[in-house]
Structures are given as structure tokens and as C-alpha cells.
Short mmCIF file of C-alpha atoms and ligand atoms in Angstrom, two decimals:
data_model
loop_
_atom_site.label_atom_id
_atom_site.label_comp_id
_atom_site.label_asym_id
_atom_site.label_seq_id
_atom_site.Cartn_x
_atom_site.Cartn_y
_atom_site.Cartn_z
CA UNK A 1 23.88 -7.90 6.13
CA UNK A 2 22.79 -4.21 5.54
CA UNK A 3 25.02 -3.68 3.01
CA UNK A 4 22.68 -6.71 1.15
CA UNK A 5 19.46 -5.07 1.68
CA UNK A 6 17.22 -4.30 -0.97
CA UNK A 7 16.11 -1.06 -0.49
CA UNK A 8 12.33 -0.01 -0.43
CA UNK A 9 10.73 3.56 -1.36
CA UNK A 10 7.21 3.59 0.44
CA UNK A 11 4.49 5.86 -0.61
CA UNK A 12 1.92 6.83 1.87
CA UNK A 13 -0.92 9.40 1.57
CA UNK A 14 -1.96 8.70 6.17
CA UNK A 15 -2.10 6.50 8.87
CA UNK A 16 0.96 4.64 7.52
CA UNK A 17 0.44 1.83 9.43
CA UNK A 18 1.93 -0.78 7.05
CA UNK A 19 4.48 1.26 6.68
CA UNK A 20 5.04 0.89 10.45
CA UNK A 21 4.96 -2.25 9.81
CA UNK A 22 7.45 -3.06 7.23
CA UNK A 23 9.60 -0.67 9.07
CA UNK A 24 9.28 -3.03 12.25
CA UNK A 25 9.93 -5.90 10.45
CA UNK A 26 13.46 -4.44 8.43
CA UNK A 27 14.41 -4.14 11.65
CA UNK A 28 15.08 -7.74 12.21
CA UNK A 29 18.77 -8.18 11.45
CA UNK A 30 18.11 -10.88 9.36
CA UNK A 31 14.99 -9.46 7.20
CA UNK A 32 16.36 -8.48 3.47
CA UNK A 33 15.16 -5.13 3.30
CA UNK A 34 14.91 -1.68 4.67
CA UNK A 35 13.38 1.56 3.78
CA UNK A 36 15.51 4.04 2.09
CA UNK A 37 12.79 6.90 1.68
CA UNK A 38 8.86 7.40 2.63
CA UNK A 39 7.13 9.87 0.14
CA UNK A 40 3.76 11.38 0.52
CA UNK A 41 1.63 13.43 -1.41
CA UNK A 42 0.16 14.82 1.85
CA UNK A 43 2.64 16.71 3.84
CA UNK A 44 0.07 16.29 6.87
CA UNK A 45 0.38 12.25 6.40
CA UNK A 46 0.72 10.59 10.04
CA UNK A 47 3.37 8.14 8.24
CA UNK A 48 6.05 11.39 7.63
CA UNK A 49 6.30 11.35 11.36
CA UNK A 50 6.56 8.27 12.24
CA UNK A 51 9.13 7.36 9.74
CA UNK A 52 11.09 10.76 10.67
CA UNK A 53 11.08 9.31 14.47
CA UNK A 54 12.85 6.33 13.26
CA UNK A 55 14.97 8.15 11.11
CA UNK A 56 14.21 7.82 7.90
CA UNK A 57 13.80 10.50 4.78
CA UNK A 58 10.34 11.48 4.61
CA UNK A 59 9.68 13.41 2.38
CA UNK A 60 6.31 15.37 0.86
CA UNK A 61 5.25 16.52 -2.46
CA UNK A 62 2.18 17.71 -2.10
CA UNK A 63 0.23 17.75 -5.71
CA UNK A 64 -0.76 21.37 -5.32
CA UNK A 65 2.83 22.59 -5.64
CA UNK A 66 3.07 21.41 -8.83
CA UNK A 67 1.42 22.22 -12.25
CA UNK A 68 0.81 19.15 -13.45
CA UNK A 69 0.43 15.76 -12.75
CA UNK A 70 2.97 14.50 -14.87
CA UNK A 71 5.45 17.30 -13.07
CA UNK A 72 4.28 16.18 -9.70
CA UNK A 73 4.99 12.48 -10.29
CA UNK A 74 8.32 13.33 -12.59
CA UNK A 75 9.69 14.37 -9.07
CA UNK A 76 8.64 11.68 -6.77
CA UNK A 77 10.49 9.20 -9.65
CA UNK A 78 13.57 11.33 -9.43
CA UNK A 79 13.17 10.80 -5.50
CA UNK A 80 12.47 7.03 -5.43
CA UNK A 81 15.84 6.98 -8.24
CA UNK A 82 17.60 9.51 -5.88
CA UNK A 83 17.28 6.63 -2.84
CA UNK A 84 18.08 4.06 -5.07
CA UNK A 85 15.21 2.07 -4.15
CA UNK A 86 14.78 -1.25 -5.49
CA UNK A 87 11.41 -1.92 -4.76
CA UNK A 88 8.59 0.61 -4.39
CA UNK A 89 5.72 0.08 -2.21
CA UNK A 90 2.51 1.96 -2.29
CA UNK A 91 1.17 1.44 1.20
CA UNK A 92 -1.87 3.41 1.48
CA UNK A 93 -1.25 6.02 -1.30
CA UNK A 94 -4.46 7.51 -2.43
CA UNK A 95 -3.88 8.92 -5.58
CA UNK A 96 -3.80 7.13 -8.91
CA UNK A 97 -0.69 6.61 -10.88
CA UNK A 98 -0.17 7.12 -14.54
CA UNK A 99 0.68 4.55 -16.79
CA UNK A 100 4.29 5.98 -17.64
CA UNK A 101 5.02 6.29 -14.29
CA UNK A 102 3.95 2.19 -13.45
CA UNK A 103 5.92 2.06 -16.26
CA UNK A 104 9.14 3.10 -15.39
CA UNK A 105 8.45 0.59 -12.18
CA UNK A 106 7.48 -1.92 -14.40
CA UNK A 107 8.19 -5.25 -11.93
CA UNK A 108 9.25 -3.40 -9.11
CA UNK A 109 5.71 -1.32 -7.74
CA UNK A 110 3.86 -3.25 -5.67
CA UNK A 111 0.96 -2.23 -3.26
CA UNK A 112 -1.47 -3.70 -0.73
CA UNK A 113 -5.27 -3.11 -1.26
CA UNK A 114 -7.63 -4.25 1.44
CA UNK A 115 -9.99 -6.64 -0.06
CA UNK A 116 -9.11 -10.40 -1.82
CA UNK A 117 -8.98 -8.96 -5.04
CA UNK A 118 -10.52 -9.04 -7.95
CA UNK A 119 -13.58 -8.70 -5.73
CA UNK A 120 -13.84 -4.72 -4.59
CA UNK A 121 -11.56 -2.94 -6.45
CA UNK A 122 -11.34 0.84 -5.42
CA UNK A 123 -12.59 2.56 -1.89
CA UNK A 124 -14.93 1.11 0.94
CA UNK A 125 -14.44 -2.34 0.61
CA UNK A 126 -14.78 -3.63 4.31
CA UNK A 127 -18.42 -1.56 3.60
CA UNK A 128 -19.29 -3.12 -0.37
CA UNK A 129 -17.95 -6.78 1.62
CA UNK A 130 -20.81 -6.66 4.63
CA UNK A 131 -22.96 -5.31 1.87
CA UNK A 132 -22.43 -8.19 -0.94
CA UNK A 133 -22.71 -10.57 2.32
CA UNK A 134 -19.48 -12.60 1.82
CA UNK A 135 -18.39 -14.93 4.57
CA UNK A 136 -14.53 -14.55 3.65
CA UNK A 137 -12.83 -11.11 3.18
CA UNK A 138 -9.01 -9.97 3.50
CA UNK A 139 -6.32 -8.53 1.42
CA UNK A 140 -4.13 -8.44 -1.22
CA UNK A 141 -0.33 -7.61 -2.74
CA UNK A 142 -0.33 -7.04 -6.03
CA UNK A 143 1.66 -5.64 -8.69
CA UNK A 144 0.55 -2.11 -10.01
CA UNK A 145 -0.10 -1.81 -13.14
CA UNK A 146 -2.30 0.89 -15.10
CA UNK A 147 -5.71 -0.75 -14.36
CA UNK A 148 -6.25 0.58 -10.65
CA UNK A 149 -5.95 -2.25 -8.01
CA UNK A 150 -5.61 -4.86 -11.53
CA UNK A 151 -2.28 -5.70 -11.39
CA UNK A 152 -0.73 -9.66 -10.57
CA UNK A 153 -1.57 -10.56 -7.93
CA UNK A 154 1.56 -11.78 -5.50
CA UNK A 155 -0.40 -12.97 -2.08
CA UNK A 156 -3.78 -13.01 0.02
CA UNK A 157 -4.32 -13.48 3.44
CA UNK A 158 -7.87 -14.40 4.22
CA UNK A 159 -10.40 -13.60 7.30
CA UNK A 160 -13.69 -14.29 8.30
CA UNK A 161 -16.78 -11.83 8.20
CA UNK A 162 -18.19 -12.24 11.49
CA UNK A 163 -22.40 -11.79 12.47
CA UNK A 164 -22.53 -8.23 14.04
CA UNK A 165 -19.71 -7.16 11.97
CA UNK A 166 -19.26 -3.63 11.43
CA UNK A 167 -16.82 -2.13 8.50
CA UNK A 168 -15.05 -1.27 11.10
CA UNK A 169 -14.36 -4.13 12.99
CA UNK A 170 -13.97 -6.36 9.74
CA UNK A 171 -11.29 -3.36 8.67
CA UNK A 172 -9.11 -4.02 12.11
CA UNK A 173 -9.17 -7.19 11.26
CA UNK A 174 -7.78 -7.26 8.18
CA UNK A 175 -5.80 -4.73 9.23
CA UNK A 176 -3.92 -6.95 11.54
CA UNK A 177 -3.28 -9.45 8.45
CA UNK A 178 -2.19 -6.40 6.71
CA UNK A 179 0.45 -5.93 9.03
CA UNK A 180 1.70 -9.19 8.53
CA UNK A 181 1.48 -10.13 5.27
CA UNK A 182 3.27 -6.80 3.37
CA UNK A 183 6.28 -7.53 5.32
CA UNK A 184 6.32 -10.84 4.73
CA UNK A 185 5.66 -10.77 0.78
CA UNK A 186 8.66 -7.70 0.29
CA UNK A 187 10.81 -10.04 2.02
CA UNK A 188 9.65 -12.81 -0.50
CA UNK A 189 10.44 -10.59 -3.22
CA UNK A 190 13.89 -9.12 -2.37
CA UNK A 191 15.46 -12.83 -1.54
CA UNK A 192 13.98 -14.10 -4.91
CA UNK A 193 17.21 -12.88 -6.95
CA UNK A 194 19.81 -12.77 -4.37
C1 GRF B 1 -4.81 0.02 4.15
O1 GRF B 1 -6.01 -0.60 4.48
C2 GRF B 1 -4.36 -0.38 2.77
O2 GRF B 1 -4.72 -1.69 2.43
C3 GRF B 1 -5.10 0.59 1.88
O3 GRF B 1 -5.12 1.79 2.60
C4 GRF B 1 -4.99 1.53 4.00
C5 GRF B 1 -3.78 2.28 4.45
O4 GRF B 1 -3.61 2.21 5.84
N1 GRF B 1 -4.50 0.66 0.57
P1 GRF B 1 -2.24 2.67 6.49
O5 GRF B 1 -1.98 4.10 6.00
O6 GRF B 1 -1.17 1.73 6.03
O7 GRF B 1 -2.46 2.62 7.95
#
């Protein structure tokens, strides 16, 4: 089956526990994908070391090393082309991306934001969720495009808020259905076409 595999660049900026998680999951013999690279912009990111342990290229590019944006994310493109990755997953990654590069992706960039999109785009959103006093809350996999967290939307999983819910207890528990539905929509995505 490996041979089959799609294979999956994953960008990470910390924890990298979705990574962790998709890398569990790929390792199901039967699951149609596998990570071929994990890139960070943070050479201090958590998720370098855990994908190193399970022997994977992890590599960083940290933004200060090079002049430019455009030169910084001209060689994380070469990378993800370098792996041959089919799909790329942003998992985490904390730094905007320009339109040329989501271009070059076009169809194949995906990323998981924690919140059921459209509502709370952008940072804090377990916080902005208590706040705006909604009784549902969760996450999403979407397609990146330009507009940050604006792309298609591919899948949400859905929890409750509980009373005496803190951000972050309502962020474990979306957490957990983090965990479970990235895996599970990548997999969606590289059996559509095969
Ligand atoms: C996750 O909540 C993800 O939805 C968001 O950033 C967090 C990354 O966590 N984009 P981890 O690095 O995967 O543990």
C-alpha cells in the first residue's frame, strides 16, 4: 500500500499535536497517506522533535534567516516540491501565507483552525467563543486561500460550551475533536481521486 500513499508536507510553527496526530493515524496500514516532510518556521517548534523521533524530515526555516518574505517562503515551496508532497497541511502554522504562495497550492493547502468557521476567524477563539456566549463551538478544515482562515470549508466537528467553562477547558476539548477530525478529512481527500 505505501507505494499508494499520498504524501503530506505538514507545516507547524509548536505543539504539533495534530501533527501527532495525523502521524498516528498514517500509521494504520490501511490509511492513504503519510507524511513525507514537517516544516517549521520555528526551529524551537515541539513538532520538529517529535516528527524526528518517528523519523521523519523535519526541517526549519526560520524567517529571520532570510531577507524577505517572499525568499523565506520561495524555499519552504522548493521543500514541500523537493518531498513531493501531494497535499500540504498547515497544522498550527502561525504565520500568514501570501497569495502566490496559496497559489501555487491552489487545491492542495488545507489547514485546521479551531473555531466552526466563519465565526472567529484569527487568534483566541476558545476566549472571543465564552465571550460571544455561544452554546456550540469546535473546529474546522478548510482550504487556504488568501483571505486568512476564508477558504472552503471541507468539515466541522462540533462541541458543546459547558457552564464553568474556561478557554482552556473548551480548547482541550476541541482539541480532542481536532485530533480526530484532520486525520480523518486528509484521508477523505487523498482516496477522492484514487
Ligand atoms: C490548533 O488548535 C489548531 O487548530 C490551530 O493551532 C493549534 C495548533 O496546535 N491552528 P498543535 O500545534 O497542533 O498542537
Amino acid at each position: 500500500m505505501s507505494g499508494l500513499r499520498k504524501k503530506l508536507a505538514v507545516l507547524v510553527s509548536g505543539r504539533g499535536s495534530n501533527m501527532e496526530a495525523i502521524l498516528k493515524a498514517s500509521l494504520a496500514e490501511d490509511y492513504p497517506a503519510e507524511i513525507g516532510v514537517v516544516i517549521s518556521d520555528n526551529p524551537d517548534a515541539a513538532g520538529l522533535v517529535t516528527a524526528n523521533a518517528a523519523g521523519i524530515p523535519a526541517l526549519a526555516f526560520a524567517r529571520n534567516t532570510y531577507g524577505s518574505k517572499a525568499e523565506h517562503e520561495a524555499a519552504i515551496r522548493d521543500c514541500i516540491e523537493v518531498h513531493a508532497a501531494d497535499i500540504v497541511c498547515l497544522a498550527g502554522y502561525m504565520r500568514l501565507l501570501s497569495a502566490g504562495f496559496v497559489t501555487h497550492f491552489d487545491g492542495r493547502l488545507v489547514n485546521i483552525h479551531p473555531s466552526l468557521l466563519p465565526r472567529f476567524k484569527g487568534l483566541d477563539t476558545h476566549a472571543r467563543a465564552l465571550q460571544a456566549g455561544e452554546t456550540e463551538h469546535g473546529c474546522t478544515v478548510h482550504y487556504v486561500n488568501a483571505e486568512m482562515d476564508g477558504g472552503e470549508i471541507i468539515s466541522q466537528a462540533q462541541v458543546p460550551v459547558q457552564p464553568g467553562d474556561t478557554p482552556d477547558t473548551l480548547a482541550a476539548r476541541v482539541l480532542a475533536e481536532e485530533h480526530r477530525l484532520y486525520p480523518a478529512v486528509i484521508a477523505q481527500l487523498c482516496t477522492v481521486d484514487t
